[in-house]
PDB file of C-alpha atoms in Angstrom:
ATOM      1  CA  UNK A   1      12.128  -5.345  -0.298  1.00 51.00           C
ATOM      2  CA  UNK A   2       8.324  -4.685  -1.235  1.00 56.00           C
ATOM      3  CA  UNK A   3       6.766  -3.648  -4.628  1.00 57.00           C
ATOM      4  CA  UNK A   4       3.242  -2.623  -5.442  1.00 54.00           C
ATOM      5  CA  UNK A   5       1.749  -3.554  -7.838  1.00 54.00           C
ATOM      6  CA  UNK A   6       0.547  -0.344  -8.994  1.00 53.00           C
ATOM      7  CA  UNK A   7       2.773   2.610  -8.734  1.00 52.00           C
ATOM      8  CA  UNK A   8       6.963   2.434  -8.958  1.00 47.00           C
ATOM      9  CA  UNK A   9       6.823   2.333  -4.950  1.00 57.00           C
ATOM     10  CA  UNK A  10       9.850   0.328  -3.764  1.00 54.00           C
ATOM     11  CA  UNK A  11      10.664  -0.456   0.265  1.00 58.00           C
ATOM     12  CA  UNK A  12      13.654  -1.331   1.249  1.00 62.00           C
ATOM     13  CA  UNK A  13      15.438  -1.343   5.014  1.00 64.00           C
ATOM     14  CA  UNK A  14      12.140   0.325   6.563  1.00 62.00           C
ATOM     15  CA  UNK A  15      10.810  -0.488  10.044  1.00 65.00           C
ATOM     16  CA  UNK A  16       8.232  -3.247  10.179  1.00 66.00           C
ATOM     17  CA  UNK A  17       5.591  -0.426  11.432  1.00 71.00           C
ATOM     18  CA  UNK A  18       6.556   1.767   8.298  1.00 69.00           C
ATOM     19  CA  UNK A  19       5.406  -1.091   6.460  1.00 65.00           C
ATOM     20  CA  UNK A  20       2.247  -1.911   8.142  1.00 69.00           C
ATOM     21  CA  UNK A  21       1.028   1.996   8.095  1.00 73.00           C
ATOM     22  CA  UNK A  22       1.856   1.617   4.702  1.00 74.00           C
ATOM     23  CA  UNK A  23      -0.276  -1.320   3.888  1.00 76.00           C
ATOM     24  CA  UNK A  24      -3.144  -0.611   5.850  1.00 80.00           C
ATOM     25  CA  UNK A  25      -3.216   3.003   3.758  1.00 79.00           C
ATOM     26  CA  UNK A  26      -2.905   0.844   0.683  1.00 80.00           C
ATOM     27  CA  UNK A  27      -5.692  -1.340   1.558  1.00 82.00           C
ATOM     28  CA  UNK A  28      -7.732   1.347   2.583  1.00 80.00           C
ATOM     29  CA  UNK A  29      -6.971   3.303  -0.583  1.00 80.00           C
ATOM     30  CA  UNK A  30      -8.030   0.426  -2.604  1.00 80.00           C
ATOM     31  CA  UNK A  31     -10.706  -0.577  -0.872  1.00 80.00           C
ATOM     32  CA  UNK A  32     -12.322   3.066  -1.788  1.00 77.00           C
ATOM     33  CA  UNK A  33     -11.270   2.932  -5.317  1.00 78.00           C
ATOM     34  CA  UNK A  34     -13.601  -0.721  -5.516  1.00 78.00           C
ATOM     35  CA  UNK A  35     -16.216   1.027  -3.917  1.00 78.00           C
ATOM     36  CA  UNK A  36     -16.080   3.733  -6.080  1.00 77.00           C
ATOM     37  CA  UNK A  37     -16.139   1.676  -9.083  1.00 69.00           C
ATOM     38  CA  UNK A  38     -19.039  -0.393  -8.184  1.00 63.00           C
TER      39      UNK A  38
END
Protein backbone atom coordinates (compact mmCIF):
# COMPACT_ATOMS: atom_id res chain seq x y z
CA UNK A 1 0.00 0.00 0.00
CA UNK A 2 1.27 3.65 -0.93
CA UNK A 3 -0.02 7.09 0.29
CA UNK A 4 0.88 10.55 -0.87
CA UNK A 5 1.37 12.84 0.95
CA UNK A 6 -0.73 15.29 -0.69
CA UNK A 7 -3.98 14.20 -2.11
CA UNK A 8 -6.29 11.06 -0.57
CA UNK A 9 -4.46 8.81 -3.35
CA UNK A 10 -4.23 5.26 -1.96
CA UNK A 11 -2.43 2.09 -4.01
CA UNK A 12 -3.07 -1.01 -3.22
CA UNK A 13 -2.48 -4.58 -5.30
CA UNK A 14 -1.17 -2.49 -8.46
CA UNK A 15 1.62 -3.70 -10.77
CA UNK A 16 5.09 -2.52 -9.85
CA UNK A 17 5.09 -0.47 -13.36
CA UNK A 18 1.67 1.18 -12.30
CA UNK A 19 3.58 2.38 -9.51
CA UNK A 20 6.64 3.62 -11.11
CA UNK A 21 4.52 5.62 -13.98
CA UNK A 22 2.90 6.85 -11.12
CA UNK A 23 5.84 8.19 -9.29
CA UNK A 24 7.77 9.45 -11.99
CA UNK A 25 4.35 11.67 -12.90
CA UNK A 26 4.43 12.65 -9.26
CA UNK A 27 7.91 13.71 -9.29
CA UNK A 28 7.57 15.40 -12.37
CA UNK A 29 4.42 17.16 -11.20
CA UNK A 30 6.22 18.39 -8.24
CA UNK A 31 9.16 19.19 -9.61
CA UNK A 32 7.08 21.92 -11.83
CA UNK A 33 5.10 23.13 -8.96
CA UNK A 34 8.93 24.07 -7.16
CA UNK A 35 9.82 25.62 -10.20
CA UNK A 36 6.91 27.49 -10.41
CA UNK A 37 7.15 28.73 -6.99
CA UNK A 38 10.63 29.90 -7.16
Amino acid sequence: MMRYERGTLILDNIPEEVLINRDERLIQYQNCRQATIQ
